[in-house]
Amino acid sequence: MGAAALAGITLGAMPQAAQAMPALAKAVNVPCDPDALVTAITAANGNGAGTLLLSPDCVYNYTAATDSGDALPIITGDITLVGGSGTSIRRDPTATDAFRVLQVASGATLHVQRISILGGSTAGPGGGILNAGTVVLEQTIMAGNHAGNGGAIANSEGANATISHSVLSENSTASVGGGAIVNFGTLTVSASVVTGNSAPVNGGGLNTQSIGVSHVIRSTVTDNTSGSLGGGVSNLGTTTLDRVVVMRNKGSAGGGIATASTDVSLQRSVVRANIPDNCSPKNTIPGCVDQPPVKRRDPVRS
């Protein structure tokens, strides 16, 4: 796995850090109207913080970018978005322009609960979310997002992302790195599912860059595809997997996990049934072995 393959990728300059934010903010109900959500986020940013209660059974649908190539205003404060059953924020499938869904500035914080983030598209990083600050996702679905790298999420250098009880599915990249997630910062994924994502190069599911640290806990990484190395996970930095199942992923080598460093740790994890092998380079990841192929038996003749 060529460490130089991703060396040229840089995430562009992010908005400046937000000003000091109040500790408490009154919750605001946001009606099922995409313009109302734009207005609510703008106001919360202006106040420094805000909790926005999105409508259940509602699709906040965007046909064009609102702010700098994003469906929604860039998050510059401490913002919490809370949805309910059937709440989603979506780039309209018929939109002619490419734009991501959300972007978080350096120094800002975004909490997302019970919301689906769908269909973001950008030639840059992070089709669903581009994070330069802090992102916390709980009970979130990120699906059908597409980017240059980091189909669902691009976590920038110095940024922090925590994902729990969530699903990242059917996201993709056009270039190098992380069909679901590319991580240059600090990432924790727990009790979540990363499945059916794809990238043409290195890391169909997760791509950890050389300065990145990724922790995956009690999760599954299944059925992801890379056109190159690391169908499930590609590592240039530090990646730990604790009670993780890595299965049925596919790449040119390291169908389950591919690494360019020795900083991959498996704890109580299962890596099996990946194509063409489980880990690459062979015997460099303690605890990851390739099982011999099952021998085909001739039918019993009477």
Backbone as numpy.savetxt, mean C-alpha at the origin, in Angstrom:
# Nx Ny Nz CAx CAy CAz Cx Cy Cz
18.90 -10.12 -7.66 18.05 -8.92 -7.66 18.93 -7.68 -7.66
18.83 -6.89 -8.73 19.71 -5.74 -8.84 19.30 -4.62 -7.92
20.17 -4.30 -6.96 19.84 -3.21 -6.03 19.72 -1.90 -6.75
20.39 -1.80 -7.91 20.36 -0.54 -8.64 19.04 -0.32 -9.36
18.23 -1.39 -9.46 17.00 -1.29 -10.25 16.07 -0.20 -9.76
16.08 0.05 -8.46 15.19 1.07 -7.91 15.94 2.30 -7.44
17.24 2.31 -7.62 18.03 3.39 -7.03 17.65 4.75 -7.58
17.17 4.79 -8.84 16.88 6.08 -9.44 15.53 6.65 -9.09
14.71 5.89 -8.38 13.37 6.38 -8.06 13.42 7.34 -6.90
12.86 8.51 -7.08 12.73 9.45 -5.97 11.30 9.93 -5.92
10.80 10.11 -4.73 9.48 10.67 -4.58 9.61 12.18 -4.51
8.78 12.87 -5.29 8.91 14.32 -5.44 8.75 15.09 -4.15
9.12 16.35 -4.20 9.05 17.20 -3.03 7.62 17.29 -2.51
7.47 17.20 -1.20 6.16 17.21 -0.58 5.83 18.60 -0.03
4.56 18.87 0.22 4.19 20.14 0.84 4.87 20.31 2.20
5.01 21.55 2.61 5.69 21.85 3.85 4.90 21.33 5.05
5.59 21.10 6.15 4.96 20.57 7.36 3.85 21.49 7.83
2.82 20.86 8.39 1.69 21.63 8.92 2.10 22.37 10.18
1.34 23.43 10.49 1.59 24.18 11.71 1.08 23.39 12.91
1.36 23.88 14.10 0.92 23.20 15.31 -0.59 23.02 15.29
-1.04 21.82 15.75 -2.45 21.48 15.63 -3.08 21.33 16.99
-4.35 21.72 17.14 -5.03 21.54 18.41 -5.22 20.08 18.72
-5.30 19.76 20.00 -5.41 18.36 20.41 -6.78 17.79 20.12
-7.83 18.60 20.16 -9.19 18.12 19.99 -9.87 18.87 18.86
-10.76 18.16 18.16 -11.51 18.81 17.10 -12.90 18.20 17.06
-13.91 19.03 16.86 -15.28 18.58 16.83 -15.54 17.77 15.57
-16.27 16.64 15.72 -16.61 15.82 14.57 -17.63 16.54 13.70
-17.46 16.40 12.39 -18.32 17.05 11.41 -18.92 15.98 10.51
-20.24 15.96 10.36 -20.90 15.06 9.43 -20.77 15.60 8.01
-20.35 14.72 7.10 -20.17 15.11 5.71 -21.24 14.43 4.87
-22.14 15.18 4.24 -23.18 14.56 3.42 -22.58 13.83 2.22
-23.39 12.98 1.60 -22.92 12.18 0.47 -22.82 13.05 -0.78
-21.77 13.84 -0.82 -21.55 14.80 -1.90 -20.04 15.00 -2.01
-19.44 14.69 -3.15 -17.98 14.83 -3.27 -17.48 16.25 -3.01
-18.25 17.26 -3.42 -17.83 18.64 -3.16 -17.86 18.95 -1.66
-18.82 18.34 -0.95 -18.89 18.56 0.50 -17.67 18.00 1.21
-17.15 16.88 0.72 -15.95 16.31 1.34 -14.73 17.18 1.08
-14.63 17.72 -0.12 -13.54 18.66 -0.43 -13.59 19.86 0.51
-14.78 20.43 0.68 -14.96 21.59 1.55 -14.61 21.26 2.99
-15.03 20.08 3.45 -14.78 19.68 4.83 -13.30 19.48 5.10
-12.58 18.87 4.16 -11.14 18.68 4.35 -10.42 20.03 4.33
-10.81 20.91 3.44 -10.20 22.24 3.38 -10.38 22.98 4.70
-11.58 22.88 5.26 -11.84 23.55 6.54 -11.05 22.91 7.67
-10.97 21.59 7.70 -10.22 20.90 8.75 -8.74 21.22 8.66
-8.21 21.28 7.44 -6.82 21.70 7.28 -6.61 23.10 7.85
-7.55 23.99 7.55 -7.44 25.36 8.05 -7.50 25.45 9.56
-8.26 24.55 10.17 -8.35 24.51 11.64 -7.18 23.77 12.28
-6.39 23.08 11.46 -5.26 22.31 11.99 -5.60 20.89 12.31
-6.90 20.57 12.50 -7.32 19.22 12.83 -8.81 19.09 12.57
-9.26 17.86 12.41 -10.69 17.64 12.23 -11.02 16.18 12.11
-12.20 15.80 12.61 -12.74 14.46 12.44 -13.96 14.57 11.55
-13.93 13.90 10.41 -14.99 13.99 9.43 -15.71 12.65 9.36
-17.02 12.70 9.59 -17.84 11.49 9.58 -18.51 11.39 8.22
-18.00 10.49 7.38 -18.54 10.34 6.05 -19.82 9.50 6.08
-20.63 9.66 5.07 -21.93 8.99 5.03 -21.78 7.50 4.68
-22.53 6.63 5.35 -22.52 5.22 4.98 -23.23 5.03 3.65
-22.92 3.90 2.98 -23.54 3.57 1.69 -23.43 4.72 0.71
-22.25 5.32 0.68 -22.03 6.49 -0.17 -20.71 6.35 -0.93
-20.73 6.67 -2.21 -19.52 6.75 -3.02 -19.21 8.22 -3.28
-18.12 8.69 -2.69 -17.63 10.04 -2.99 -16.81 9.91 -4.28
-17.43 10.26 -5.38 -16.92 9.94 -6.71 -16.33 11.19 -7.37
-15.09 11.05 -7.90 -14.41 12.20 -8.48 -14.05 11.93 -9.94
-14.47 12.85 -10.80 -14.18 12.74 -12.22 -12.98 13.56 -12.64
-12.49 14.41 -11.75 -11.33 15.26 -12.04 -10.60 15.56 -10.75
-9.33 15.92 -10.87 -8.52 16.24 -9.71 -8.99 17.55 -9.08
-8.92 17.59 -7.75 -9.25 18.81 -7.01 -8.00 19.64 -6.71
-6.88 18.93 -6.37 -5.70 19.65 -5.87 -4.44 18.92 -6.28
-3.63 19.52 -7.15 -2.29 19.02 -7.48 -2.28 17.54 -7.87
-3.20 17.15 -8.72 -3.20 15.78 -9.19 -3.84 14.80 -8.23
-4.58 15.29 -7.24 -5.25 14.44 -6.26 -6.75 14.69 -6.30
-7.53 13.66 -5.99 -8.97 13.84 -5.93 -9.37 14.81 -4.83
-8.65 14.77 -3.71 -8.99 15.57 -2.53 -7.86 16.53 -2.19
-8.14 17.58 -1.43 -7.08 18.49 -1.00 -5.97 17.75 -0.24
-4.74 18.18 -0.41 -3.61 17.58 0.31 -3.84 17.74 1.81
-3.65 16.67 2.55 -3.82 16.69 3.99 -2.63 17.41 4.61
-2.90 18.53 5.29 -1.83 19.29 5.94 -2.02 19.41 7.44
-3.16 18.94 7.95 -3.41 18.97 9.39 -3.46 17.57 9.96
-4.16 17.42 11.07 -4.37 16.12 11.71 -5.83 15.74 11.43
-6.05 14.95 10.40 -7.38 14.71 9.87 -7.76 13.24 10.06
-9.00 13.01 10.52 -9.54 11.66 10.64 -10.77 11.55 9.75
-10.78 10.55 8.90 -11.92 10.24 8.04 -12.54 8.94 8.52
-13.80 8.99 8.93 -14.50 7.81 9.44 -15.69 7.53 8.54
-15.74 6.32 8.01 -16.86 5.94 7.17 -17.76 4.93 7.85
-18.49 4.21 7.07 -19.38 3.18 7.58 -19.56 2.12 6.52
-20.56 1.31 6.65 -20.82 0.27 5.67 -21.04 0.89 4.29
-20.22 0.48 3.32 -20.41 0.96 1.95 -19.86 2.33 1.66
-19.03 2.89 2.53 -18.44 4.20 2.25 -17.18 4.04 1.41
-17.08 4.79 0.32 -15.87 4.73 -0.50 -15.55 6.11 -1.07
-14.26 6.31 -1.34 -13.77 7.49 -2.05 -13.12 6.97 -3.32
-13.59 7.44 -4.47 -13.22 6.80 -5.73 -12.92 7.80 -6.83
-11.87 7.52 -7.57 -11.69 8.17 -8.86 -12.64 7.46 -9.83
-13.47 8.24 -10.49 -14.47 7.66 -11.38 -13.80 6.79 -12.45
-14.30 5.58 -12.68 -13.69 4.70 -13.69 -13.68 5.30 -15.08
-14.57 6.26 -15.35 -14.63 6.87 -16.68 -13.81 8.16 -16.77
-13.13 8.53 -15.68 -12.34 9.77 -15.69 -11.26 9.70 -16.76
-11.10 10.77 -17.50 -10.11 10.78 -18.59 -8.72 11.17 -18.09
-8.65 11.91 -17.00 -7.36 12.32 -16.45 -6.93 11.38 -15.34
-5.62 11.19 -15.21 -5.07 10.38 -14.13 -4.86 11.26 -12.89
-5.30 10.77 -11.74 -5.04 11.46 -10.47 -5.21 10.47 -9.33
-4.38 10.66 -8.29 -4.48 9.78 -7.12 -5.66 10.24 -6.25
-5.91 9.48 -5.18 -7.03 9.82 -4.32 -6.60 10.79 -3.23
-5.54 10.48 -2.49 -5.15 11.27 -1.32 -3.65 11.47 -1.27
-3.23 12.59 -0.69 -1.82 12.87 -0.43 -1.69 13.50 0.96
-0.68 13.06 1.70 -0.45 13.54 3.07 0.89 14.26 3.10
0.88 15.51 3.53 2.09 16.32 3.57 2.99 15.92 4.73
4.25 16.28 4.62 5.19 16.09 5.73 4.69 16.84 6.96
4.70 16.16 8.10 4.24 16.77 9.34 2.75 16.62 9.58
2.01 16.14 8.60 0.56 15.96 8.73 0.23 14.52 9.08
-1.02 14.29 9.51 -1.47 12.95 9.91 -2.85 12.70 9.32
-3.01 11.51 8.77 -4.30 11.09 8.25 -4.68 9.75 8.86
-5.85 9.69 9.51 -6.44 8.45 9.99 -7.63 8.12 9.08
-7.72 6.88 8.64 -8.84 6.43 7.81 -9.43 5.19 8.44
-10.74 5.21 8.65 -11.43 4.07 9.25 -12.67 3.73 8.44
-12.79 2.45 8.09 -14.00 1.92 7.45 -14.35 2.66 6.16
-13.35 2.85 5.33 -13.54 3.51 4.03 -12.77 2.72 2.97
-13.35 2.59 1.79 -12.65 2.02 0.64 -12.06 3.15 -0.20
-10.81 2.99 -0.60 -10.12 3.97 -1.45 -9.86 3.27 -2.77
-10.49 3.75 -3.84 -10.60 2.97 -5.07 -10.19 3.77 -6.30
-9.49 3.07 -7.21 -9.34 3.54 -8.57 -8.41 4.70 -8.81
-7.60 5.09 -7.81 -6.65 6.17 -8.05 -5.66 5.80 -9.13
-5.18 6.78 -9.87 -4.26 6.51 -10.96 -3.31 7.69 -11.15
-2.01 7.39 -11.19 -1.01 8.44 -11.40 0.24 7.83 -12.00
0.95 8.62 -12.79 2.24 8.18 -13.30 3.32 8.26 -12.23
3.04 9.01 -11.17 3.97 9.12 -10.06 3.75 8.04 -9.03
4.19 8.25 -7.80 4.03 7.24 -6.75 2.69 7.36 -6.04
2.19 6.20 -5.55 1.02 6.19 -4.70 -0.29 6.48 -5.40
-0.88 5.47 -6.03 -2.14 5.69 -6.71 -3.29 5.98 -5.77
-3.30 5.30 -4.61 -4.33 5.56 -3.62 -3.93 6.65 -2.66
-2.75 6.49 -2.03 -2.25 7.46 -1.06 -0.75 7.65 -1.27
-0.33 8.89 -1.34 1.09 9.25 -1.29 1.32 9.90 0.06
2.16 9.28 0.88 2.33 9.72 2.26 3.74 10.23 2.53
3.83 11.48 2.98 5.09 12.04 3.45 5.04 12.35 4.94
3.89 12.03 5.58 3.74 12.30 7.01 3.45 11.04 7.78
2.24 10.95 8.34 1.80 9.77 9.09 0.43 9.35 8.58
0.31 8.07 8.27 -0.97 7.51 7.83 -1.31 6.33 8.71
-2.55 6.28 9.17 -3.05 5.14 9.95 -4.34 4.67 9.27
-4.32 3.46 8.76 -5.49 2.88 8.10 -6.04 1.74 8.95
-7.34 1.78 9.22 -8.01 0.72 9.97 -9.27 0.32 9.23
-9.45 -0.99 9.06 -10.63 -1.50 8.37 -10.85 -0.76 7.05
-9.77 -0.67 6.30 -9.77 0.06 5.04 -9.55 -0.91 3.88
-10.24 -0.68 2.78 -9.99 -1.43 1.55 -9.34 -0.48 0.56
-8.21 -0.94 -0.02 -7.56 -0.18 -1.09 -7.51 -1.11 -2.29
-8.27 -0.79 -3.33 -8.40 -1.70 -4.46 -8.44 -0.93 -5.78
-7.85 -1.55 -6.80 -7.92 -1.01 -8.14 -7.17 0.28 -8.35
-6.19 0.57 -7.49 -5.37 1.77 -7.65 -4.15 1.44 -8.50
-3.64 2.44 -9.21 -2.54 2.23 -10.14 -1.58 3.41 -10.07
-0.27 3.13 -10.12 0.72 4.20 -10.02 2.01 3.79 -10.72
2.91 4.76 -10.84 4.23 4.43 -11.36 4.92 3.43 -10.45
4.85 3.66 -9.15 5.29 2.67 -8.15 4.47 2.90 -6.88
4.23 1.80 -6.14 3.33 1.88 -5.00 1.89 2.04 -5.45
1.32 0.98 -6.03 0.00 1.09 -6.62 -1.06 1.64 -5.68
-1.12 1.09 -4.45 -2.07 1.58 -3.46 -1.46 2.67 -2.60
-0.25 2.42 -2.07 0.39 3.37 -1.14 1.87 3.50 -1.46
2.33 4.74 -1.49 3.76 5.04 -1.51 4.09 5.75 -0.20
4.94 5.13 0.61 5.33 5.68 1.90 6.73 6.26 1.77
6.83 7.59 1.85 8.08 8.28 1.52 9.12 8.16 2.63
10.34 8.56 2.30 11.42 8.57 3.28 11.03 9.45 4.47
11.19 8.91 5.67 10.85 9.64 6.89 9.39 9.57 7.27
8.57 8.96 6.43 7.13 8.86 6.70 6.82 7.58 7.48
5.65 7.56 8.10 5.19 6.41 8.87 3.81 5.99 8.39
3.64 4.71 8.14 2.34 4.19 7.75 2.02 2.95 8.59
0.81 2.91 9.13 0.34 1.77 9.91 -0.98 1.31 9.30
-1.05 0.04 8.95 -2.23 -0.52 8.29 -2.68 -1.72 9.09
-3.95 -1.73 9.52 -4.44 -2.86 10.31 -5.85 -3.23 9.88
-6.14 -4.54 9.95 -7.47 -5.06 9.64 -7.98 -4.52 8.30
-7.10 -4.54 7.32 -7.41 -3.94 6.03 -7.11 -4.91 4.89
-7.58 -4.56 3.70 -7.36 -5.37 2.50 -6.78 -4.47 1.41
-5.66 -4.92 0.81 -5.07 -4.25 -0.34 -5.11 -5.24 -1.49
-5.96 -4.96 -2.48 -6.26 -5.96 -3.50 -6.33 -5.32 -4.88
-5.76 -6.04 -5.87 -5.88 -5.67 -7.28 -5.34 -4.28 -7.57
-4.29 -3.89 -6.87 -3.57 -2.66 -7.18 -2.39 -3.00 -8.09
-1.86 -2.00 -8.79 -0.80 -2.31 -9.76 0.11 -1.11 -9.98
1.27 -1.41 -10.57 2.20 -0.35 -10.96 2.55 -0.49 -12.43
2.98 0.62 -13.02 3.44 0.61 -14.40 4.94 0.49 -14.49
5.61 0.73 -13.36 7.07 0.75 -13.35 7.57 -0.12 -12.21
8.62 0.31 -11.58 9.28 -0.48 -10.57 8.58 -0.33 -9.23
8.35 -1.43 -8.54 8.15 -1.37 -7.12 6.78 -1.34 -6.51
6.38 -2.48 -5.94 5.26 -2.52 -5.01 3.90 -2.37 -5.64
3.35 -3.48 -6.14 2.00 -3.42 -6.69 1.02 -2.85 -5.70
1.17 -3.23 -4.42 0.32 -2.66 -3.36 1.03 -1.52 -2.64
2.26 -1.77 -2.15 2.95 -0.79 -1.31 4.42 -0.69 -1.72
4.92 0.52 -1.86 6.36 0.75 -1.89 6.70 1.57 -0.64
7.72 1.13 0.09 8.05 1.73 1.38 9.47 2.25 1.43
9.60 3.56 1.57 10.90 4.21 1.80 11.05 4.63 3.26
9.98 4.46 4.05 9.99 4.94 5.43 9.84 3.81 6.42
8.89 3.98 7.35 8.59 2.95 8.35 7.16 2.49 8.14
6.98 1.18 7.99 5.68 0.62 7.66 5.37 -0.54 8.60
4.13 -0.58 9.10 3.64 -1.73 9.85 2.30 -2.16 9.26
2.23 -3.42 8.88 1.00 -4.00 8.36 0.61 -5.14 9.30
-0.58 -5.08 9.88 -1.01 -6.12 10.81 -2.43 -6.57 10.53
-2.68 -7.86 10.75 -4.03 -8.43 10.60 -4.68 -7.99 9.29
-3.91 -8.03 8.21 -4.39 -7.53 6.92 -4.11 -8.53 5.81
-4.68 -8.27 4.64 -4.56 -9.13 3.48 -4.00 -8.31 2.32
-2.92 -8.82 1.72 -2.32 -8.21 0.53 -2.44 -9.25 -0.57
-3.35 -9.05 -1.52 -3.64 -10.12 -2.47 -3.98 -9.58 -3.85
-3.54 -10.32 -4.87 -3.91 -10.01 -6.24 -3.33 -8.74 -6.81
-2.23 -8.25 -6.23 -1.58 -7.04 -6.73 -0.47 -7.41 -7.72
-0.04 -6.45 -8.53 0.96 -6.78 -9.54 1.88 -5.60 -9.84
3.11 -5.95 -10.24 4.11 -4.96 -10.66 4.97 -5.59 -11.75
5.39 -4.83 -12.75 6.25 -5.41 -13.78 7.65 -5.73 -13.28
8.08 -5.03 -12.22 9.43 -5.22 -11.68 9.38 -5.19 -10.15
9.89 -6.22 -9.51 10.26 -6.22 -8.09 9.15 -5.85 -7.10
8.50 -6.89 -6.61 7.55 -6.70 -5.53 6.12 -6.57 -5.99
5.49 -7.70 -6.31 4.10 -7.64 -6.70 3.20 -7.15 -5.59
3.53 -7.52 -4.33 2.76 -7.06 -3.18 3.42 -5.89 -2.48
4.57 -6.14 -1.87 5.30 -5.14 -1.07 6.71 -4.99 -1.58
7.15 -3.74 -1.72 8.53 -3.44 -2.07 9.12 -2.53 -0.99
10.12 -3.03 -0.26 10.81 -2.23 0.75 12.11 -1.72 0.17
12.25 -0.41 0.11 13.45 0.19 -0.44 14.62 0.15 0.56
15.81 0.54 0.11 17.02 0.36 0.92 16.98 1.15 2.21
16.23 2.25 2.26 16.12 3.05 3.49 14.83 2.73 4.24
14.08 1.76 3.76 12.80 1.44 4.36 12.88 0.31 5.39
11.96 0.34 6.33 11.81 -0.72 7.34 10.34 -1.13 7.35
10.08 -2.40 7.05 8.71 -2.90 6.97 8.51 -4.03 7.96
7.40 -3.96 8.70 7.01 -5.03 9.62 5.63 -5.54 9.18
5.54 -6.83 8.92 4.26 -7.44 8.55 3.93 -8.47 9.62
2.75 -8.35 10.20 2.39 -9.15 11.38 1.00 -9.74 11.18
0.88 -11.03 11.45 -0.42 -11.73 11.42 -1.23 -11.39 10.17
-0.60 -11.49 9.03 -1.24 -11.10 7.77 -1.00 -12.18 6.72
-1.67 -12.02 5.57 -1.45 -12.92 4.45 -1.03 -12.13 3.22
-0.06 -12.68 2.49 0.43 -12.11 1.24 0.26 -13.21 0.19
-0.79 -13.12 -0.61 -1.14 -14.22 -1.51 -1.50 -13.73 -2.90
-1.14 -14.57 -3.90 -1.60 -14.38 -5.28 -1.20 -13.05 -5.88
-0.04 -12.53 -5.46 0.52 -11.33 -6.08 1.51 -11.74 -7.17
1.77 -10.84 -8.12 2.61 -11.18 -9.27 3.61 -10.07 -9.56
4.86 -10.47 -9.79 5.89 -9.56 -10.26 6.41 -10.07 -11.60
6.60 -9.16 -12.55 7.21 -9.55 -13.81 8.69 -9.81 -13.66
9.24 -9.47 -12.50 10.65 -9.72 -12.22 10.74 -10.46 -10.88
11.49 -9.93 -9.92 11.74 -10.63 -8.67 10.69 -10.30 -7.61
10.53 -11.22 -6.66 9.68 -10.97 -5.51 8.21 -10.86 -5.83
7.60 -11.97 -6.18 6.17 -11.94 -6.47 5.34 -11.42 -5.33
5.66 -11.87 -4.11 4.96 -11.37 -2.93 5.64 -10.19 -2.30
6.94 -10.34 -2.00 7.70 -9.33 -1.27 9.07 -9.15 -1.91
9.46 -7.91 -2.13 10.80 -7.58 -2.60 11.46 -6.68 -1.56
12.69 -7.00 -1.18 13.35 -6.27 -0.10 14.74 -5.78 -0.51
14.94 -4.48 -0.35 16.28 -3.89 -0.43 16.72 -3.34 0.92
15.78 -3.23 1.87 16.07 -2.64 3.17 15.97 -3.66 4.27
14.97 -3.47 5.16 14.75 -4.38 6.28 13.27 -4.76 6.30
13.00 -6.05 6.27 11.63 -6.54 6.30 11.52 -7.68 7.31
10.55 -7.59 8.21 10.29 -8.67 9.14 8.87 -9.17 8.94
8.72 -10.48 9.00 7.41 -11.11 8.87 7.18 -11.99 10.09
6.13 -11.70 10.83 5.81 -12.42 12.06 4.39 -12.97 11.94
4.27 -14.29 11.93 2.98 -14.97 11.77 2.30 -14.53 10.48
3.05 -14.64 9.40 2.58 -14.23 8.08 2.56 -15.46 7.16
1.54 -15.54 6.32 1.46 -16.58 5.30 1.75 -15.93 3.95
2.77 -16.45 3.26 3.15 -15.97 1.93 2.97 -17.14 0.97
1.92 -17.11 0.18 1.56 -18.26 -0.65 1.07 -17.84 -2.04
1.33 -18.71 -3.01 0.81 -18.61 -4.37 1.15 -17.30 -5.07
2.27 -16.71 -4.69 2.75 -15.53 -5.40 3.68 -15.97 -6.53
3.86 -15.11 -7.52 4.62 -15.51 -8.70 5.57 -14.40 -9.14
6.82 -14.79 -9.44 7.81 -13.87 -9.98 8.79 -14.63 -10.84
9.78 -13.93 -11.40 10.81 -14.63 -12.18 11.72 -15.45 -11.28
11.90 -14.99 -10.05 12.62 -15.71 -8.99 12.17 -15.10 -7.67
12.29 -15.89 -6.60 11.76 -15.40 -5.33 10.27 -15.16 -5.44
9.57 -16.19 -5.89 8.13 -16.03 -6.06 7.44 -15.55 -4.80
7.93 -16.01 -3.65 7.39 -15.53 -2.38 8.10 -14.28 -1.90
9.42 -14.37 -1.74 10.22 -13.26 -1.22 11.53 -13.20 -1.99
11.93 -12.02 -2.43 13.25 -11.80 -3.01 13.93 -10.69 -2.23
15.22 -10.87 -1.97 15.94 -9.87 -1.18 17.32 -9.61 -1.75
17.74 -8.34 -1.66 19.10 -7.98 -2.05 19.98 -7.76 -0.83
19.41 -7.98 0.38 20.19 -7.85 1.61 19.88 -9.05 2.49
20.57 -9.14 3.60 20.32 -10.24 4.53 19.31 -9.86 5.60
18.68 -8.70 5.45 17.80 -8.17 6.50 16.34 -8.54 6.28
16.10 -9.85 6.11 14.74 -10.37 6.09 14.63 -11.39 7.21
13.63 -11.22 8.06 13.44 -12.09 9.22 12.05 -12.73 9.15
12.01 -14.06 9.30 10.75 -14.80 9.36 10.57 -15.34 10.77
9.44 -15.03 11.37 9.12 -15.54 12.69 7.74 -16.20 12.63
7.69 -17.48 12.91 6.44 -18.23 12.93 5.62 -17.98 11.67
6.31 -17.94 10.53 5.65 -17.63 9.26 5.74 -18.82 8.30
4.87 -18.82 7.31 4.81 -19.88 6.32 5.02 -19.28 4.94
6.03 -19.78 4.22 6.29 -19.35 2.86 6.28 -20.61 2.00
5.24 -20.79 1.20 5.15 -22.03 0.42 4.26 -21.83 -0.80
4.40 -22.79 -1.73 3.57 -22.84 -2.94 3.68 -21.58 -3.78
4.86 -20.94 -3.77 5.10 -19.80 -4.64 5.82 -20.25 -5.90
5.75 -19.46 -6.96 6.28 -19.84 -8.27 7.34 -18.83 -8.71
8.52 -19.28 -9.18 8.96 -20.66 -9.36 9.61 -21.26 -8.10
9.77 -20.42 -7.06 10.41 -20.87 -5.83 9.87 -19.99 -4.70
10.25 -20.31 -3.50 9.74 -19.53 -2.36 10.55 -18.29 -2.09
11.88 -18.43 -2.06 12.75 -17.29 -1.71 13.97 -17.24 -2.61
14.45 -16.05 -2.85 15.64 -15.84 -3.66 16.45 -14.68 -3.09
17.80 -14.79 -3.10 18.60 -15.95 -3.47 18.37 -17.14 -2.52
18.55 -18.30 -3.04 18.30 -19.52 -2.28 19.18 -19.57 -1.03
18.57 -19.98 0.07 19.26 -20.19 1.36 19.81 -18.91 1.98
19.26 -17.75 1.61 19.72 -16.50 2.22 18.75 -15.99 3.28
17.55 -16.56 3.33 16.55 -16.13 4.31 16.31 -17.28 5.28
16.81 -17.17 6.50 16.64 -18.27 7.45 15.17 -18.64 7.63
14.89 -19.93 7.54 13.53 -20.42 7.72 12.74 -20.54 6.44
13.30 -20.09 5.33 12.61 -20.20 4.05 13.29 -21.27 3.21
12.57 -22.33 2.93 13.12 -23.44 2.15 12.14 -23.76 1.03
12.68 -24.33 -0.02 11.84 -24.79 -1.12 11.58 -26.27 -0.97
10.32 -26.63 -0.93 9.96 -28.03 -0.84 10.16 -28.68 -2.20
10.60 -29.95 -2.21 10.75 -30.64 -3.49 9.39 -30.79 -4.16
9.37 -30.77 -5.48 8.09 -30.92 -6.16 7.45 -32.27 -5.86
6.13 -32.28 -5.84 5.42 -33.53 -5.60 5.59 -34.44 -6.80
6.01 -35.66 -6.56 6.20 -36.62 -7.64 4.86 -37.13 -8.13
4.75 -37.16 -9.43 3.53 -37.66 -10.04 3.55 -39.18 -10.09
2.52 -39.77 -9.58 2.46 -41.23 -9.57 1.71 -41.75 -10.80
2.26 -42.83 -11.34 1.55 -43.49 -12.45 0.30 -44.15 -11.93
-0.74 -44.19 -12.73 -1.96 -44.86 -12.27 -1.70 -46.35 -12.03
-2.37 -46.89 -11.04 -2.22 -48.30 -10.71 -2.90 -49.13 -11.78
-2.17 -50.05 -12.28 -2.74 -50.94 -13.31 -3.16 -52.25 -12.69
-4.31 -52.69 -13.09 -4.81 -53.97 -12.58 -4.23 -55.13 -13.37
